[in-house]
mmCIF file with all atom_site columns, C-alpha atoms in Angstrom:
data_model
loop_
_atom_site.group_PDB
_atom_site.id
_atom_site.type_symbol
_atom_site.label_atom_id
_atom_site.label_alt_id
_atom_site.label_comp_id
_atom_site.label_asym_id
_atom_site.label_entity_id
_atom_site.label_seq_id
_atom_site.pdbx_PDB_ins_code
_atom_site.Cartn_x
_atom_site.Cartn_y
_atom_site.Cartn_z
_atom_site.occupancy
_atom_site.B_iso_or_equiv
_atom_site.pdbx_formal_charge
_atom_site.auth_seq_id
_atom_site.auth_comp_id
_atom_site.auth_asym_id
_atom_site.auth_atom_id
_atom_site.pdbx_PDB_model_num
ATOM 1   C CA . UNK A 1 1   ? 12.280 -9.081  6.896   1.00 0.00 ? 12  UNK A CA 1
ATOM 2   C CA . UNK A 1 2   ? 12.720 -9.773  2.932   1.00 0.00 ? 13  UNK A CA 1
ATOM 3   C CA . UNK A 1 3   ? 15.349 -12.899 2.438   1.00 0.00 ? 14  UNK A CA 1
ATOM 4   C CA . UNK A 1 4   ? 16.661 -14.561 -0.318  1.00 0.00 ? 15  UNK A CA 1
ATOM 5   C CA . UNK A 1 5   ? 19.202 -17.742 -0.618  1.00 0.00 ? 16  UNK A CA 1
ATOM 6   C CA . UNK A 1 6   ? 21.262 -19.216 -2.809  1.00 0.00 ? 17  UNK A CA 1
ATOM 7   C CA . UNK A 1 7   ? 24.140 -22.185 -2.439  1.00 0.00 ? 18  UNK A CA 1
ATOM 8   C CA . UNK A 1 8   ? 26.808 -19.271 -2.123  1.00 0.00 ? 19  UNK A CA 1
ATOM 9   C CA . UNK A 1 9   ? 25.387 -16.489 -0.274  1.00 0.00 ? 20  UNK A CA 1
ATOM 10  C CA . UNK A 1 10  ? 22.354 -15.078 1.162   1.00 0.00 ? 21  UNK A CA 1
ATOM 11  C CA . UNK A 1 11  ? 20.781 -11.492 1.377   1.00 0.00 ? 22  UNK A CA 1
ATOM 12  C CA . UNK A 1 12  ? 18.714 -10.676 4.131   1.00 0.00 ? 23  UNK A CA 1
ATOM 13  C CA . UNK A 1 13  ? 16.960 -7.081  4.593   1.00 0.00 ? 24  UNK A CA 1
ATOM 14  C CA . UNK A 1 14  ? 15.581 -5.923  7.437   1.00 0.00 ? 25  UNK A CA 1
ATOM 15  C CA . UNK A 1 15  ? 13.406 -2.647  8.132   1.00 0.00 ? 26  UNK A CA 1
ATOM 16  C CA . UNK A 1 16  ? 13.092 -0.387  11.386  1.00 0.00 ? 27  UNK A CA 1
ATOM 17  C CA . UNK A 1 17  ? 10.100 1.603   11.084  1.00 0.00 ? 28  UNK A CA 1
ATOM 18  C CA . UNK A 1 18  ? 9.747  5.142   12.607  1.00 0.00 ? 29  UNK A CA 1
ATOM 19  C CA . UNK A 1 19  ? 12.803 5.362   14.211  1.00 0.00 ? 30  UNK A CA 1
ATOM 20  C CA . UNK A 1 20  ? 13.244 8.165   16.793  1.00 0.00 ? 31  UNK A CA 1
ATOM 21  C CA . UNK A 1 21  ? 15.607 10.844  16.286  1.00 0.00 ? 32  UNK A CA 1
ATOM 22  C CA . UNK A 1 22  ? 19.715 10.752  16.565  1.00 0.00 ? 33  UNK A CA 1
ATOM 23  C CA . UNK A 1 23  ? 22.544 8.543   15.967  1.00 0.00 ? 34  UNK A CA 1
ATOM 24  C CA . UNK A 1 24  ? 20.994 4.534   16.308  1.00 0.00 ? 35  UNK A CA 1
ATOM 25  C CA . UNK A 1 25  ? 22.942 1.351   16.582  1.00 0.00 ? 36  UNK A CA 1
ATOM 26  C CA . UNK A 1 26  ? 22.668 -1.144  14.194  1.00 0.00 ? 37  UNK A CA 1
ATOM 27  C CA . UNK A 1 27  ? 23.847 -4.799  15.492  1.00 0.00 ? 38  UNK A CA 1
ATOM 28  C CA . UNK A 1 28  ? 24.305 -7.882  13.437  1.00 0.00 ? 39  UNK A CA 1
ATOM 29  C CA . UNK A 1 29  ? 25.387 -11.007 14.572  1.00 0.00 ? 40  UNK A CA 1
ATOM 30  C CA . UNK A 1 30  ? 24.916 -14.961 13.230  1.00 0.00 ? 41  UNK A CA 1
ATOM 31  C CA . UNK A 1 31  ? 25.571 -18.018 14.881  1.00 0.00 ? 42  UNK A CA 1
ATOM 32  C CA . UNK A 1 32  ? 27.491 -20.417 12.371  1.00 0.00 ? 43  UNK A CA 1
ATOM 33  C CA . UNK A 1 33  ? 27.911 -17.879 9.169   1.00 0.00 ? 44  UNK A CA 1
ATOM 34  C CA . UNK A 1 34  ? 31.290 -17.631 7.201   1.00 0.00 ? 45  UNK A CA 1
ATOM 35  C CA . UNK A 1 35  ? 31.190 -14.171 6.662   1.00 0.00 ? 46  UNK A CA 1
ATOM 36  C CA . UNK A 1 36  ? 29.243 -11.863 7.788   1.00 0.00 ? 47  UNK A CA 1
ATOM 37  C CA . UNK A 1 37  ? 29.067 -7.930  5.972   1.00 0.00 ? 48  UNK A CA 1
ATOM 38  C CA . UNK A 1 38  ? 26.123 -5.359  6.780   1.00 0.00 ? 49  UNK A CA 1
ATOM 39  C CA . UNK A 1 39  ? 25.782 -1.850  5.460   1.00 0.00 ? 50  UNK A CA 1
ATOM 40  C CA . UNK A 1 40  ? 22.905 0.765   6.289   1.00 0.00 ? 51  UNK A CA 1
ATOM 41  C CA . UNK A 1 41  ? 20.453 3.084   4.424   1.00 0.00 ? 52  UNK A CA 1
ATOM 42  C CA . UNK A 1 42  ? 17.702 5.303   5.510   1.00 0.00 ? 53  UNK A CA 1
ATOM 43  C CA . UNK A 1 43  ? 14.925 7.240   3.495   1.00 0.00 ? 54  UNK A CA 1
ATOM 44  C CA . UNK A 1 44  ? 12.606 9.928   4.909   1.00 0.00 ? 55  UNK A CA 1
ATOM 45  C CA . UNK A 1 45  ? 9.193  10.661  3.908   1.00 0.00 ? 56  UNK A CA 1
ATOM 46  C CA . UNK A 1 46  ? 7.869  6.777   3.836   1.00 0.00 ? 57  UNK A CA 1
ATOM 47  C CA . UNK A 1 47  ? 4.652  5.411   4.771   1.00 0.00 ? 58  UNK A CA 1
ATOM 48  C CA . UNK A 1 48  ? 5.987  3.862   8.819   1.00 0.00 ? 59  UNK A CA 1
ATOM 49  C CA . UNK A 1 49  ? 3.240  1.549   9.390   1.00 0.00 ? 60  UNK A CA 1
ATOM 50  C CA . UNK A 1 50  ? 4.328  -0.574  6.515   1.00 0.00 ? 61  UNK A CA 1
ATOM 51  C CA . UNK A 1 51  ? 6.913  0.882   4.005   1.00 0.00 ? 62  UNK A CA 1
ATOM 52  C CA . UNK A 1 52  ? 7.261  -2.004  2.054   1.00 0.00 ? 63  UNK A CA 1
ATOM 53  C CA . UNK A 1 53  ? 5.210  -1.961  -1.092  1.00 0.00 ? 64  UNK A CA 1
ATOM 54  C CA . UNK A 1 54  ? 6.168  -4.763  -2.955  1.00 0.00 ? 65  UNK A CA 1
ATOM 55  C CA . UNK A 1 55  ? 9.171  -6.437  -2.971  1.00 0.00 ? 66  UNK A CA 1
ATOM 56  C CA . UNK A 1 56  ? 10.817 -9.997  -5.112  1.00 0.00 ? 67  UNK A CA 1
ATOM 57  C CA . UNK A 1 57  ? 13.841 -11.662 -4.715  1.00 0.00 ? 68  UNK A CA 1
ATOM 58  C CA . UNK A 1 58  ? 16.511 -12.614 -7.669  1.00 0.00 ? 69  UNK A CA 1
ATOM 59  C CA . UNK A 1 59  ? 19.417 -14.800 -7.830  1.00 0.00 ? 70  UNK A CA 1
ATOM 60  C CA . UNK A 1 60  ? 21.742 -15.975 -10.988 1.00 0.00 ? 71  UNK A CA 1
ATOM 61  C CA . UNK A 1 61  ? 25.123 -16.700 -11.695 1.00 0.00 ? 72  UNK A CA 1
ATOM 62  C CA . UNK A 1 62  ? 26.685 -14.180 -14.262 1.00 0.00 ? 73  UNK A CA 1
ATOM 63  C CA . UNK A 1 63  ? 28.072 -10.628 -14.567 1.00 0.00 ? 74  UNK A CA 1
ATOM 64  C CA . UNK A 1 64  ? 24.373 -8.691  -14.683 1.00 0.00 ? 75  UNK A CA 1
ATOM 65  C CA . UNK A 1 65  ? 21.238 -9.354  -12.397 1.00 0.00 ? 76  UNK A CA 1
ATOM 66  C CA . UNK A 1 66  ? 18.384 -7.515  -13.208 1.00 0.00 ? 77  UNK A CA 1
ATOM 67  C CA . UNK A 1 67  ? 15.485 -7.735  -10.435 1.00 0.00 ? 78  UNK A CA 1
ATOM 68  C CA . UNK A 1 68  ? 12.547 -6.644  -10.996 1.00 0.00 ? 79  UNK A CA 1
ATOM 69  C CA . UNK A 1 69  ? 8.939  -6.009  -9.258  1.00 0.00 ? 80  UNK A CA 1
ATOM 70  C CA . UNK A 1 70  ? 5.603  -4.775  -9.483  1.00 0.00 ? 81  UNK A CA 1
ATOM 71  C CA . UNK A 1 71  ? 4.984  -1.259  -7.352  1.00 0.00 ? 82  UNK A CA 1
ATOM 72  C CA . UNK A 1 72  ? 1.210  -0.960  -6.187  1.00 0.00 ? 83  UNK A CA 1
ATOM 73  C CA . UNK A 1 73  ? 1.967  2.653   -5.142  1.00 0.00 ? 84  UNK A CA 1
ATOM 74  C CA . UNK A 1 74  ? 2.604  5.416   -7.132  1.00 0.00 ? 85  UNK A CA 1
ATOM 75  C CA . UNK A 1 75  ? 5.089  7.855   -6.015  1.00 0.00 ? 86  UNK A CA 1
ATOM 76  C CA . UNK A 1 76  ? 7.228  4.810   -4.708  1.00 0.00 ? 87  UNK A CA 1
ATOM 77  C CA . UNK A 1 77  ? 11.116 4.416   -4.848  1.00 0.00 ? 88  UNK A CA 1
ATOM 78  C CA . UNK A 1 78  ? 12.416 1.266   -5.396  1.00 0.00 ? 89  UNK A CA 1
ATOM 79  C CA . UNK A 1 79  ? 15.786 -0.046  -3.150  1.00 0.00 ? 90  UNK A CA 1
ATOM 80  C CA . UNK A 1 80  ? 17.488 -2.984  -3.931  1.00 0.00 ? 91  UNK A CA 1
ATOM 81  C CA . UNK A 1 81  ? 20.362 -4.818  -2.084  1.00 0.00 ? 92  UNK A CA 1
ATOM 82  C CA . UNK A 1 82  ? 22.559 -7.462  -3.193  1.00 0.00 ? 93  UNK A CA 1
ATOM 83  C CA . UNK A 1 83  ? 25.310 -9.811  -2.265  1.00 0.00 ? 94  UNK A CA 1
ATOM 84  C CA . UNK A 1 84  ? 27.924 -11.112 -4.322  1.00 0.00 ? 95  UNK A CA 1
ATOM 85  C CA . UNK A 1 85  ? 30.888 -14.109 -3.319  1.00 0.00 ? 96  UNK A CA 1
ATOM 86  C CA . UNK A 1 86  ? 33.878 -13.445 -5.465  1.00 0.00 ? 97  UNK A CA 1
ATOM 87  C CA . UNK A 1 87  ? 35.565 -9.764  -3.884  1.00 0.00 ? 98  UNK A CA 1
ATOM 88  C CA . UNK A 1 88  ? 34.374 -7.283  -7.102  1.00 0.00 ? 99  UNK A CA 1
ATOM 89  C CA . UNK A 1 89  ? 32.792 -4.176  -6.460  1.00 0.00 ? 100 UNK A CA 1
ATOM 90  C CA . UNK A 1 90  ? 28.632 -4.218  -7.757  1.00 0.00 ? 101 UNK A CA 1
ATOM 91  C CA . UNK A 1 91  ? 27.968 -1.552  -10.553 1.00 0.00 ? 102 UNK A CA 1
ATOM 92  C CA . UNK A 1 92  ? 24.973 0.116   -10.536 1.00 0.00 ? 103 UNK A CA 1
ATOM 93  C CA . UNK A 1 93  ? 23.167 -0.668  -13.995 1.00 0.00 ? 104 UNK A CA 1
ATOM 94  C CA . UNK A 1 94  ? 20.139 0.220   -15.857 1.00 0.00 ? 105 UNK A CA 1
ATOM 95  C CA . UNK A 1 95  ? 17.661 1.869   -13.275 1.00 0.00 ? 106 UNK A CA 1
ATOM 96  C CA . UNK A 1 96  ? 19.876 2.164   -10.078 1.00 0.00 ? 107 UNK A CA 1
ATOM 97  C CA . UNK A 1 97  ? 21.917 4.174   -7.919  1.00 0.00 ? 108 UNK A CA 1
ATOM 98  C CA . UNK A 1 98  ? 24.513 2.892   -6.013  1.00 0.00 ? 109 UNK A CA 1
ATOM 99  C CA . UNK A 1 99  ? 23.907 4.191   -2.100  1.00 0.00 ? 110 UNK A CA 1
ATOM 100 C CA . UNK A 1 100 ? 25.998 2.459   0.057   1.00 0.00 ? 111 UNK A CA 1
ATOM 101 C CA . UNK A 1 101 ? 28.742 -0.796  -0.328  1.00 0.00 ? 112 UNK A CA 1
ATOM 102 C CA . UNK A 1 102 ? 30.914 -2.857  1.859   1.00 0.00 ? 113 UNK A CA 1
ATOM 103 C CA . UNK A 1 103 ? 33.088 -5.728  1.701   1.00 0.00 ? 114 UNK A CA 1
ATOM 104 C CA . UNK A 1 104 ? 36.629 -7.264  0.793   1.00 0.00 ? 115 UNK A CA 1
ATOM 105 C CA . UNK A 1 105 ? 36.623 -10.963 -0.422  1.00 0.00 ? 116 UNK A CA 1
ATOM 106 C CA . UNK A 1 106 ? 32.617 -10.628 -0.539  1.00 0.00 ? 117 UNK A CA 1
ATOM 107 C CA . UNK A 1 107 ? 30.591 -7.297  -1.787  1.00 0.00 ? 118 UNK A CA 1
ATOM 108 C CA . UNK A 1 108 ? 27.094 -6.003  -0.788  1.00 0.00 ? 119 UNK A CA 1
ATOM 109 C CA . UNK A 1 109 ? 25.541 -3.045  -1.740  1.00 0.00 ? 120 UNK A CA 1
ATOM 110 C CA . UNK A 1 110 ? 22.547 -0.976  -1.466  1.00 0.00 ? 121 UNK A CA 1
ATOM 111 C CA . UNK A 1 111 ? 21.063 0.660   -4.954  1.00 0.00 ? 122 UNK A CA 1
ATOM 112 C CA . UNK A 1 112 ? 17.767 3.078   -5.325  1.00 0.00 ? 123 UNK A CA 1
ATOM 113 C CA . UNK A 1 113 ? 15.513 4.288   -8.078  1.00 0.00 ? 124 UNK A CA 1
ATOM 114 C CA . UNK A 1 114 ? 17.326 8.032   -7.614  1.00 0.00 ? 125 UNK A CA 1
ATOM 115 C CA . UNK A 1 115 ? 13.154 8.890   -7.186  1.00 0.00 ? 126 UNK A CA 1
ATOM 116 C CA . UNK A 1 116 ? 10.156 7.929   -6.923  1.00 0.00 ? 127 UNK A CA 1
ATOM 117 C CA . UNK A 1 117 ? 8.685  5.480   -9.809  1.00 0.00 ? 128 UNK A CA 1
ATOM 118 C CA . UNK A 1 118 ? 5.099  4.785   -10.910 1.00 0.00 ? 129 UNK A CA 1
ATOM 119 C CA . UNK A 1 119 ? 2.518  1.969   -10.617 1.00 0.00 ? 130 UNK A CA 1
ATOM 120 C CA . UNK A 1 120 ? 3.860  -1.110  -12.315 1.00 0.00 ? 131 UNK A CA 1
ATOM 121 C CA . UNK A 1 121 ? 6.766  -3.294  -13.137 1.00 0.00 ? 132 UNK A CA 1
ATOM 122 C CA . UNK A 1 122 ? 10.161 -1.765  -12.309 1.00 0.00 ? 133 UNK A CA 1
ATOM 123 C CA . UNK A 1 123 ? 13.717 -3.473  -12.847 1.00 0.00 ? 134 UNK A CA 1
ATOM 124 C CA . UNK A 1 124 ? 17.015 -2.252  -10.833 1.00 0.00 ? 135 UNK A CA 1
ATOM 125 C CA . UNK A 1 125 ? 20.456 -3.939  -12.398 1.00 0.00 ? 136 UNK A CA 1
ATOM 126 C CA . UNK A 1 126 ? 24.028 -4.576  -10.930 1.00 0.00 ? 137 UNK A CA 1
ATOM 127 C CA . UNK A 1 127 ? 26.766 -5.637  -12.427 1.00 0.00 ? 138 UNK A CA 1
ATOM 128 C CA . UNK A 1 128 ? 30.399 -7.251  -11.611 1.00 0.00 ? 139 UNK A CA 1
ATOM 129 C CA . UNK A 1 129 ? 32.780 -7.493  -14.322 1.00 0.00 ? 140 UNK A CA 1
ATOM 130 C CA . UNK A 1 130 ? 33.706 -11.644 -13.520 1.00 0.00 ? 141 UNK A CA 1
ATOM 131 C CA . UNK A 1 131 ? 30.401 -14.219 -13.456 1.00 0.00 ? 142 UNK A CA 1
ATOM 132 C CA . UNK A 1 132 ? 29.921 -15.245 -10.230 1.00 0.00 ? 143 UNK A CA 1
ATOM 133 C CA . UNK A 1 133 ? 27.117 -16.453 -7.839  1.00 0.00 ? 144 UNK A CA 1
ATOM 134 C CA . UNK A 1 134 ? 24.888 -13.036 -7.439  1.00 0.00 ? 145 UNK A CA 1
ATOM 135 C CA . UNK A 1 135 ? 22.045 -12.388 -5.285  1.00 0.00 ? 146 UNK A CA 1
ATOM 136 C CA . UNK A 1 136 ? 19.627 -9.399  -4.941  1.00 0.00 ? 147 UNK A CA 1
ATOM 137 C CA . UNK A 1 137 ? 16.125 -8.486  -2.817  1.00 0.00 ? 148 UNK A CA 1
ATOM 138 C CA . UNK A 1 138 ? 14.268 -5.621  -4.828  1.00 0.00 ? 149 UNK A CA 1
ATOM 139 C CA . UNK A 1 139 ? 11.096 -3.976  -3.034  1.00 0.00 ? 150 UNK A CA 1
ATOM 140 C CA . UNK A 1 140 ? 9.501  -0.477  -2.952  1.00 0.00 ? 151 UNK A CA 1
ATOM 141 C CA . UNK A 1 141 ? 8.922  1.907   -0.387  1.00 0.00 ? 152 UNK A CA 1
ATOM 142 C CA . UNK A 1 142 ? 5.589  3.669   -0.108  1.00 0.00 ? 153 UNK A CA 1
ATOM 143 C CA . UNK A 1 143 ? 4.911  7.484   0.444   1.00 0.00 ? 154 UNK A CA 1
ATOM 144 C CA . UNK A 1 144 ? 3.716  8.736   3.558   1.00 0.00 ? 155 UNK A CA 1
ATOM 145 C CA . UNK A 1 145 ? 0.013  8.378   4.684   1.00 0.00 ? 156 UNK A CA 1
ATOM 146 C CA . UNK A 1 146 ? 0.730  10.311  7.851   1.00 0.00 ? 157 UNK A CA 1
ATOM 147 C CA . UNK A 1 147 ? 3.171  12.555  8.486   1.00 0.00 ? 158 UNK A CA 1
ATOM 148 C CA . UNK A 1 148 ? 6.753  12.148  7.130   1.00 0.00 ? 159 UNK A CA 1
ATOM 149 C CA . UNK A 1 149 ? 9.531  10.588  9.076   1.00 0.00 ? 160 UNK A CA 1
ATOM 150 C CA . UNK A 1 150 ? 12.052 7.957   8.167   1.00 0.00 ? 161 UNK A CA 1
ATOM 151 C CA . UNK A 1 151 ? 12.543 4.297   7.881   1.00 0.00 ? 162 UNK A CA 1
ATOM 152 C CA . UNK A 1 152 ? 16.439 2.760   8.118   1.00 0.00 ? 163 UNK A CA 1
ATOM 153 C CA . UNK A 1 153 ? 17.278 -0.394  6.338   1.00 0.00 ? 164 UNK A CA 1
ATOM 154 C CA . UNK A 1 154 ? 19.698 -2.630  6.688   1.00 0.00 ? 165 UNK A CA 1
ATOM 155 C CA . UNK A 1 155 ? 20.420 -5.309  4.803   1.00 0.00 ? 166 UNK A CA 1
ATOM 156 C CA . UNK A 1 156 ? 22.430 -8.135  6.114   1.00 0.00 ? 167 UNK A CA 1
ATOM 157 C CA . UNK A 1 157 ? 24.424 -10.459 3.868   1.00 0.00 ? 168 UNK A CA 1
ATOM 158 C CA . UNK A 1 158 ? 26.067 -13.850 4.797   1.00 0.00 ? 169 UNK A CA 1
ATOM 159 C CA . UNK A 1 159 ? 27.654 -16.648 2.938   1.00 0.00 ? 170 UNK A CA 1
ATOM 160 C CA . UNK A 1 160 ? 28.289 -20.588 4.119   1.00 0.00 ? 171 UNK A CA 1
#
């Protein structure tokens, strides 16, 4: 679990490791939250031990958030999900791919490198075209060590 918080929303991403084959459930639920919005991503061919090779966590209030952090594994990709509290869409920016979104009043999204990145620092941006409270959880997912299978992530977003 990777979590970040600010005063108007949180971001929250969770990993399943080697999942088995077929369709799976996914089930979120929060005692005393506002709102509550979830989406769903999976990438095949990660380590499933651990996939998470580094990770950071970024919050600001603006248009832009640029997240950045420092892979220890070559061969890599780097996901990033994000929250935002004022109902526009997130943009992928400089070094992302949007994946997957949800949301009405409130957005999340998930964004990816679009491939695997070296060893170093790596940034992923978003944007929303009005400034507003933004929040994002960058990390990277290693290569297999073992043979390849697949790793689901879901990040789940929340605001109070």
């Amino acid at each position: 679990q990777i979590d970040t918080s600010t005063t108007a929303n949180r971001s929250t991403v969770f990993q399943k490791y080697a999942p088995g084959t077929g369709s799976k459930n996914i089930v979120v639920s929060m005692g005393s939250a506002s709102y509550i919005y979830s989406t769903v991503a999976s990438w095949s061919g990660t380590n499933q031990s651990d996939t998470t090779d580094s990770k950071n966590k970024c919050n600001t209030t603006g248009t832009s958030l640029a997240c950045a952090t420092t892979v220890v594994d070559g061969n890599s990709w780097t996901i990033l999900a994000n929250s935002e509290n004022n109902g526009n869409t997130p943009v992928a920016g400089s070094g992302s791919t949007l994946r997957a979104k949800t949301g009405s009043d409130q957005y999340i999204g998930i964004f990816d490198s679009n491939g695997t990145v070296g060893v170093g620092s790596h940034s992923m941006t978003w944007t929303v075209p009005v400034s507003q409270a933004m929040s994002s959880i960058i990390f990277s997912i290693a290569p297999p060590s073992a043979p390849v299978s697949s790793v689901i992530i879901p990040p789940i977003i929340n605001w109070w």
